[in-house]
Short mmCIF file of C-alpha atoms and ligand atoms in Angstrom, two decimals:
data_model
loop_
_atom_site.label_atom_id
_atom_site.label_comp_id
_atom_site.label_asym_id
_atom_site.label_seq_id
_atom_site.Cartn_x
_atom_site.Cartn_y
_atom_site.Cartn_z
CA MET A 1 -13.85 -3.81 -2.21
CA LEU A 2 -10.79 -5.86 -1.71
CA ARG A 3 -10.64 -8.72 -4.38
CA SER A 4 -9.13 -11.83 -3.11
CA GLY A 5 -5.45 -11.36 -4.21
CA ALA A 6 -3.37 -14.21 -5.23
CA PRO A 7 -1.25 -16.25 -2.78
CA ILE A 8 2.54 -16.16 -3.60
CA LEU A 9 4.14 -19.16 -4.25
CA PRO A 10 8.05 -19.48 -4.21
CA SER A 11 8.49 -19.85 -8.05
CA ASP A 12 6.73 -16.75 -9.08
CA ILE A 13 8.74 -14.77 -11.00
CA PRO A 14 7.30 -11.16 -11.94
CA LEU A 15 7.81 -9.44 -14.99
CA ARG A 16 9.39 -6.22 -13.57
CA ALA A 17 11.48 -5.98 -10.28
CA ASP A 18 11.81 -2.53 -9.81
CA ASP A 19 10.15 1.04 -9.99
CA LEU A 20 6.80 -0.45 -8.71
CA VAL A 21 4.35 -0.34 -5.86
CA GLN A 22 3.33 -3.98 -5.16
CA PRO A 23 0.05 -4.05 -3.26
CA PHE A 24 -0.42 -7.02 -0.87
CA ARG A 25 -2.70 -8.56 2.05
CA ILE A 26 -2.20 -10.58 5.17
CA ASP A 27 -4.58 -13.25 5.96
CA PRO A 28 -6.19 -13.99 8.33
CA PHE A 29 -6.35 -10.45 9.83
CA ALA A 30 -7.18 -8.53 6.68
CA LEU A 31 -3.67 -6.83 6.96
CA ARG A 32 -3.03 -4.53 4.11
CA GLY A 33 0.44 -3.51 3.03
CA ARG A 34 2.53 -2.35 -0.07
CA LEU A 35 6.03 -2.94 -0.84
CA VAL A 36 7.69 -0.15 -3.27
CA ARG A 37 10.77 -0.88 -4.73
CA LEU A 38 12.65 1.85 -6.94
CA GLY A 39 15.53 1.25 -9.34
CA PRO A 40 16.04 3.67 -11.93
CA THR A 41 13.73 6.20 -11.01
CA VAL A 42 15.39 6.81 -7.75
CA ASP A 43 18.95 6.90 -9.47
CA ARG A 44 17.43 9.19 -12.08
CA ILE A 45 16.55 11.72 -9.73
CA LEU A 46 19.16 11.65 -6.99
CA SER A 47 21.90 11.73 -9.73
CA GLN A 48 20.15 14.66 -11.57
CA HIS A 49 20.52 16.84 -8.26
CA ASP A 50 23.85 15.24 -7.30
CA TYR A 51 23.26 16.32 -3.52
CA PRO A 52 25.91 15.15 -1.34
CA GLU A 53 25.69 11.56 0.09
CA PRO A 54 23.31 12.49 3.12
CA VAL A 55 20.91 14.71 1.52
CA ALA A 56 20.78 12.21 -1.21
CA THR A 57 19.84 9.55 1.00
CA ILE A 58 17.27 11.08 3.25
CA LEU A 59 15.84 12.70 0.04
CA GLY A 60 15.65 8.92 -1.45
CA GLU A 61 13.70 8.08 1.91
CA ALA A 62 11.34 10.99 1.24
CA ILE A 63 10.68 9.97 -1.90
CA THR A 64 9.99 6.41 -1.34
CA LEU A 65 7.84 7.25 1.58
CA ALA A 66 5.75 9.50 -0.34
CA VAL A 67 5.07 6.64 -3.29
CA VAL A 68 4.57 4.25 -0.18
CA LEU A 69 1.85 6.67 1.25
CA ALA A 70 0.05 7.32 -1.78
CA GLY A 71 -0.87 3.96 -2.44
CA ALA A 72 -2.88 4.10 0.80
CA LEU A 73 -4.83 6.92 -0.81
CA LYS A 74 -7.76 7.03 -3.22
CA TYR A 75 -7.23 10.25 -5.33
CA ASP A 76 -6.80 11.72 -8.59
CA GLY A 77 -4.13 14.15 -8.76
CA VAL A 78 -0.87 14.39 -6.73
CA PHE A 79 0.30 13.98 -3.54
CA THR A 80 2.99 15.76 -1.82
CA LEU A 81 5.19 15.20 1.14
CA GLN A 82 6.78 17.97 2.25
CA THR A 83 9.66 18.92 5.47
CA LYS A 84 10.13 22.49 6.52
CA SER A 85 12.46 22.90 9.38
CA ASP A 86 15.79 24.42 11.17
CA GLY A 87 18.39 21.93 10.60
CA PRO A 88 21.49 21.75 8.00
CA ILE A 89 18.34 20.38 5.26
CA ARG A 90 15.56 23.06 5.57
CA LEU A 91 13.51 21.50 3.16
CA LEU A 92 12.38 18.07 1.63
CA VAL A 93 9.77 18.01 -1.07
CA ALA A 94 8.59 14.60 -3.03
CA ASP A 95 5.85 14.21 -4.86
CA VAL A 96 3.84 11.55 -6.77
CA SER A 97 0.93 11.73 -9.21
CA THR A 98 -1.86 8.96 -9.66
CA GLU A 99 -0.14 7.61 -12.82
CA GLY A 100 2.69 6.99 -11.15
CA ALA A 101 5.50 10.15 -11.79
CA VAL A 102 7.61 10.89 -9.14
CA ARG A 103 10.26 14.14 -8.25
CA GLY A 104 11.82 15.67 -5.10
CA TYR A 105 14.34 18.05 -4.36
CA ALA A 106 16.17 19.51 -1.35
CA GLN A 107 17.27 23.06 -0.28
CA TYR A 108 20.23 22.77 2.37
CA ASP A 109 22.98 24.80 3.85
CA PRO A 110 26.46 22.68 2.52
CA ALA A 111 28.56 24.39 6.01
CA ARG A 112 26.17 22.85 8.48
CA LEU A 113 25.93 19.09 7.01
CA PRO A 114 27.56 16.70 9.51
CA VAL A 115 31.26 15.85 8.22
CA ALA A 116 31.98 12.56 7.01
CA GLY A 117 32.66 10.22 9.71
CA HIS A 118 30.03 11.64 11.79
CA LEU A 119 27.14 10.31 10.17
CA PRO A 120 25.20 7.17 11.01
CA GLU A 121 27.07 3.76 9.40
CA THR A 122 25.47 2.78 6.14
CA GLY A 123 22.86 0.47 5.82
CA THR A 124 20.90 2.45 8.79
CA SER A 125 18.46 5.19 8.17
CA PRO A 126 19.57 8.82 7.99
CA SER A 127 18.91 10.77 11.27
CA VAL A 128 16.08 13.18 11.51
CA PRO A 129 17.61 15.03 14.20
CA ALA A 130 20.98 15.69 12.79
CA LEU A 131 20.39 16.07 8.99
CA ILE A 132 16.60 17.93 9.00
CA GLY A 133 16.44 18.99 12.86
CA SER A 134 12.75 20.34 14.35
CA GLY A 135 10.09 21.30 12.33
CA TYR A 136 7.06 19.77 10.51
CA ILE A 137 6.09 17.30 7.95
CA ALA A 138 3.22 17.89 5.51
CA PHE A 139 1.30 15.52 3.27
CA THR A 140 -0.77 17.20 0.72
CA VAL A 141 -3.47 15.67 -1.77
CA ASP A 142 -3.97 18.34 -4.56
CA GLN A 143 -6.60 16.75 -7.02
CA GLY A 144 -6.85 20.40 -9.21
CA GLU A 145 -8.45 23.29 -9.74
CA HIS A 146 -11.79 23.58 -8.23
CA THR A 147 -11.27 20.42 -5.64
CA GLU A 148 -10.64 20.80 -2.15
CA ARG A 149 -6.73 20.57 -1.16
CA TYR A 150 -6.41 17.94 1.91
CA GLN A 151 -3.44 18.77 4.23
CA GLY A 152 -2.11 17.02 7.08
CA ILE A 153 0.56 18.03 9.10
CA VAL A 154 2.66 17.14 12.25
CA GLU A 155 5.61 18.12 14.07
CA LEU A 156 8.48 16.40 13.46
CA ALA A 157 9.06 13.59 15.93
CA GLY A 158 11.02 10.68 15.29
CA ALA A 159 14.82 9.59 14.73
CA THR A 160 13.94 8.56 11.12
CA LEU A 161 11.44 9.61 8.19
CA ALA A 162 9.53 6.31 8.87
CA GLU A 163 9.27 7.01 12.39
CA CYS A 164 7.87 10.48 11.81
CA ALA A 165 5.24 9.30 9.26
CA GLN A 166 4.13 6.74 12.01
CA HIS A 167 4.13 9.37 14.60
CA TYR A 168 1.78 11.29 12.27
CA PHE A 169 -0.63 8.27 11.97
CA ARG A 170 -0.50 7.97 15.64
CA GLN A 171 -1.85 11.59 15.83
CA SER A 172 -4.52 11.36 13.22
CA GLU A 173 -5.92 8.11 14.63
CA GLN A 174 -7.11 7.31 11.37
CA LEU A 175 -5.22 3.96 10.80
CA GLN A 176 -2.32 2.27 12.74
CA ALA A 177 1.03 1.84 10.51
CA GLY A 178 4.41 0.32 10.50
CA ILE A 179 6.84 1.56 8.25
CA LYS A 180 10.18 0.79 7.11
CA LEU A 181 12.57 2.55 4.31
CA SER A 182 15.91 1.79 2.88
CA VAL A 183 17.94 3.81 0.72
CA ALA A 184 21.38 3.19 -0.36
CA ARG A 185 23.78 2.72 -3.45
CA ALA A 186 23.11 -0.69 -3.79
CA GLY A 187 22.86 -1.13 -7.64
CA HIS A 188 24.99 -2.33 -10.30
CA ASP A 189 28.02 0.12 -10.81
CA GLY A 190 26.67 2.01 -7.35
CA ALA A 191 22.95 3.12 -8.69
CA TRP A 192 20.73 4.21 -5.81
CA ARG A 193 17.82 1.91 -4.97
CA ALA A 194 15.17 2.18 -2.90
CA GLY A 195 13.09 0.17 -0.82
CA GLY A 196 9.76 0.85 1.26
CA LEU A 197 7.26 -1.58 3.32
CA MET A 198 4.55 -0.21 5.01
CA ILE A 199 1.47 -2.41 6.75
CA GLN A 200 -1.84 -0.71 7.78
CA ARG A 201 -4.95 -1.32 9.80
CA VAL A 202 -8.13 0.30 10.18
CA PRO A 203 -9.24 0.96 13.61
CA PRO A 204 -12.39 -1.24 14.42
CA GLU A 205 -15.53 0.37 15.46
CA GLY A 206 -15.19 1.14 19.18
CA GLY A 207 -11.32 1.30 19.08
CA TYR A 208 -8.55 -0.87 19.05
CA GLN A 209 -9.20 -2.25 22.52
CA VAL A 210 -12.26 -4.43 21.67
CA LEU A 211 -10.33 -6.27 18.91
CA PRO A 212 -9.93 -10.17 19.81
CA ASP A 213 -6.45 -11.01 21.32
CA ASP A 214 -5.62 -13.09 18.14
CA VAL A 215 -6.03 -10.06 16.01
CA GLU A 216 -3.92 -7.88 17.88
CA ASP A 217 -1.31 -10.62 18.24
CA GLY A 218 -1.69 -10.95 14.43
CA TRP A 219 -1.09 -7.16 14.15
CA ARG A 220 2.04 -7.34 16.45
CA ARG A 221 3.17 -10.59 14.66
CA ALA A 222 3.20 -8.89 11.27
CA MET A 223 5.07 -5.39 12.78
CA VAL A 224 7.52 -7.92 14.09
CA LEU A 225 8.01 -10.01 10.73
CA MET A 226 8.05 -6.60 8.81
CA SER A 227 10.71 -5.19 10.91
CA SER A 228 12.97 -8.26 10.19
CA ALA A 229 13.34 -7.24 6.79
CA THR A 230 16.90 -5.84 6.56
CA GLU A 231 17.45 -2.87 5.10
CA ALA A 232 19.43 -4.54 2.32
CA GLU A 233 16.68 -7.01 1.72
CA LEU A 234 14.61 -3.91 0.77
CA VAL A 235 17.14 -2.77 -1.74
CA ASP A 236 18.75 -5.71 -3.24
CA PRO A 237 18.31 -5.96 -6.70
CA ASP A 238 18.78 -9.80 -6.93
CA LEU A 239 15.64 -10.37 -4.46
CA PRO A 240 12.22 -9.88 -6.40
CA PRO A 241 9.83 -8.17 -4.66
CA ARG A 242 7.34 -11.30 -4.44
CA ARG A 243 10.33 -13.15 -3.05
CA LEU A 244 10.72 -10.92 -0.16
CA LEU A 245 7.07 -10.66 0.63
CA PHE A 246 7.28 -14.39 0.84
CA ARG A 247 10.37 -14.67 2.98
CA LEU A 248 8.62 -12.38 5.13
CA PHE A 249 5.19 -13.47 5.65
CA HIS A 250 4.44 -16.83 4.15
CA GLU A 251 3.77 -18.61 7.23
CA ASP A 252 0.91 -15.87 7.65
CA GLY A 253 -0.96 -16.17 3.91
CA VAL A 254 0.45 -13.47 2.12
CA ARG A 255 -1.81 -12.64 -0.95
CA VAL A 256 -0.33 -9.72 -3.92
CA TYR A 257 -2.52 -7.60 -6.03
CA ASP A 258 -1.50 -6.09 -9.19
CA THR A 259 1.32 -3.84 -9.11
CA HIS A 260 1.31 -0.12 -9.89
CA PRO A 261 4.65 1.05 -12.02
CA VAL A 262 5.82 4.18 -11.16
CA GLU A 263 8.72 6.42 -12.82
CA ALA A 264 11.22 9.48 -12.57
CA ARG A 265 9.34 12.36 -14.17
CA CYS A 266 8.66 16.04 -13.94
CA ARG A 267 5.24 17.95 -14.57
CA CYS A 268 7.43 21.11 -15.31
CA SER A 269 6.41 22.60 -18.54
CA ARG A 270 6.98 26.38 -20.48
CA GLU A 271 3.38 26.82 -20.04
CA ARG A 272 3.62 26.31 -16.23
CA ILE A 273 6.40 28.63 -15.72
CA GLU A 274 4.75 31.52 -17.90
CA ARG A 275 2.04 30.80 -15.27
CA ILE A 276 4.12 31.76 -12.57
CA LEU A 277 5.72 34.74 -14.56
CA ARG A 278 2.32 36.20 -15.06
CA ALA A 279 1.54 36.11 -11.35
CA LEU A 280 4.56 38.27 -10.42
CA PRO A 281 4.21 41.94 -9.64
CA VAL A 282 4.85 44.10 -12.84
CA SER A 283 7.99 45.73 -11.22
CA GLU A 284 9.90 42.40 -11.05
CA ILE A 285 9.11 41.75 -14.60
CA GLU A 286 10.34 44.92 -15.36
CA GLU A 287 13.71 44.41 -13.81
CA MET A 288 14.00 41.07 -15.49
CA ARG A 289 13.22 43.00 -18.92
CA ALA A 290 15.83 45.68 -18.16
CA GLU A 291 18.64 42.80 -17.76
CA GLY A 292 17.81 41.46 -21.10
CA GLY A 293 15.44 38.53 -19.57
CA THR A 294 15.53 35.71 -17.41
CA THR A 295 16.35 32.04 -16.64
CA VAL A 296 13.80 30.04 -14.55
CA THR A 297 15.36 26.87 -13.58
CA CYS A 298 13.01 24.21 -12.34
CA GLN A 299 13.74 22.84 -8.78
CA PHE A 300 12.71 19.44 -9.33
CA CYS A 301 14.69 18.29 -12.48
CA SER A 302 16.78 21.66 -13.23
CA ALA A 303 15.34 22.45 -16.54
CA PRO A 304 16.57 25.60 -17.58
CA TYR A 305 13.31 27.69 -19.28
CA ARG A 306 15.03 30.63 -20.60
CA PHE A 307 12.77 34.14 -21.64
CA ASP A 308 14.00 36.91 -23.32
CA ALA A 309 12.93 40.56 -22.80
CA GLU A 310 10.33 40.35 -25.55
CA GLU A 311 8.68 37.42 -24.26
CA LEU A 312 8.33 38.74 -20.65
CA ALA A 313 6.98 41.93 -22.06
CA ARG A 314 4.55 39.89 -24.18
CA LEU A 315 3.64 37.84 -20.63
CA SER A 316 3.64 41.21 -18.48
CA PRO A 317 2.33 43.95 -20.65
CA SER A 318 2.65 47.47 -18.93
ZN1 ZN B 401 10.98 20.07 -13.81
#
């Protein structure tokens, strides 16, 4: 059940303006939404990888989208967004845990990336057809061992990641959603920042066609107001999330709920890597032992885990 959220007053100054999910609701049509603001979180992930600008930007969007979508779900575990495709960026992975730990990485072919000057101008979302190409986008909810994994998957159809996600919701027919994403080096000292906005509604019994006209108008109005948010506003470090929501939706009565914090945190550990090594064929472990050991690097955070020959022998006794 929704608690009644607090109306936003223009003077509301939030304690925290970055790395958060701000749920909200637009009355009187009971539209639910979330505003996501990422500062140090997205800067840390993107800086850690040191990817070329177009790769970093679209990975930033994937991370923001994952946080926006995860907020729509009730789950206890990990939500993962993944694209797999034939373009210059063949893989994007972003995941977020219920506790708000966020991480992500990309795999790409540097030689196939569009050269500078052929990229969309800054301030616009990176192009899915140019950078990702054809393939699919998948959303997975993993609630741990002994539970069923939920996965939704759809072909990449859209100019931007936000459009691809909207296409997914149209296909699945579970809810209607409008999504807007922005990523830029808009922080002080050129730090990466990201913003995401999503408004959703659940179809009434009998489908959308039974809705009264004013409810339908309310939805369309919310979509128009949402798209009126500029990419710069979404990432502006000097525009607190509540003030942005007020600026966009105050005429329709926007109410806010408690925020959820997010942070850049990897869940890798030596124990997890050991489990992966244990599952490898003995022949592969033997090869590593013959080479004096191996170093496994976490794809998400680049942390190196070194295993010498003796440790490998202990993991995989032959
Ligand atoms: Zn890691």
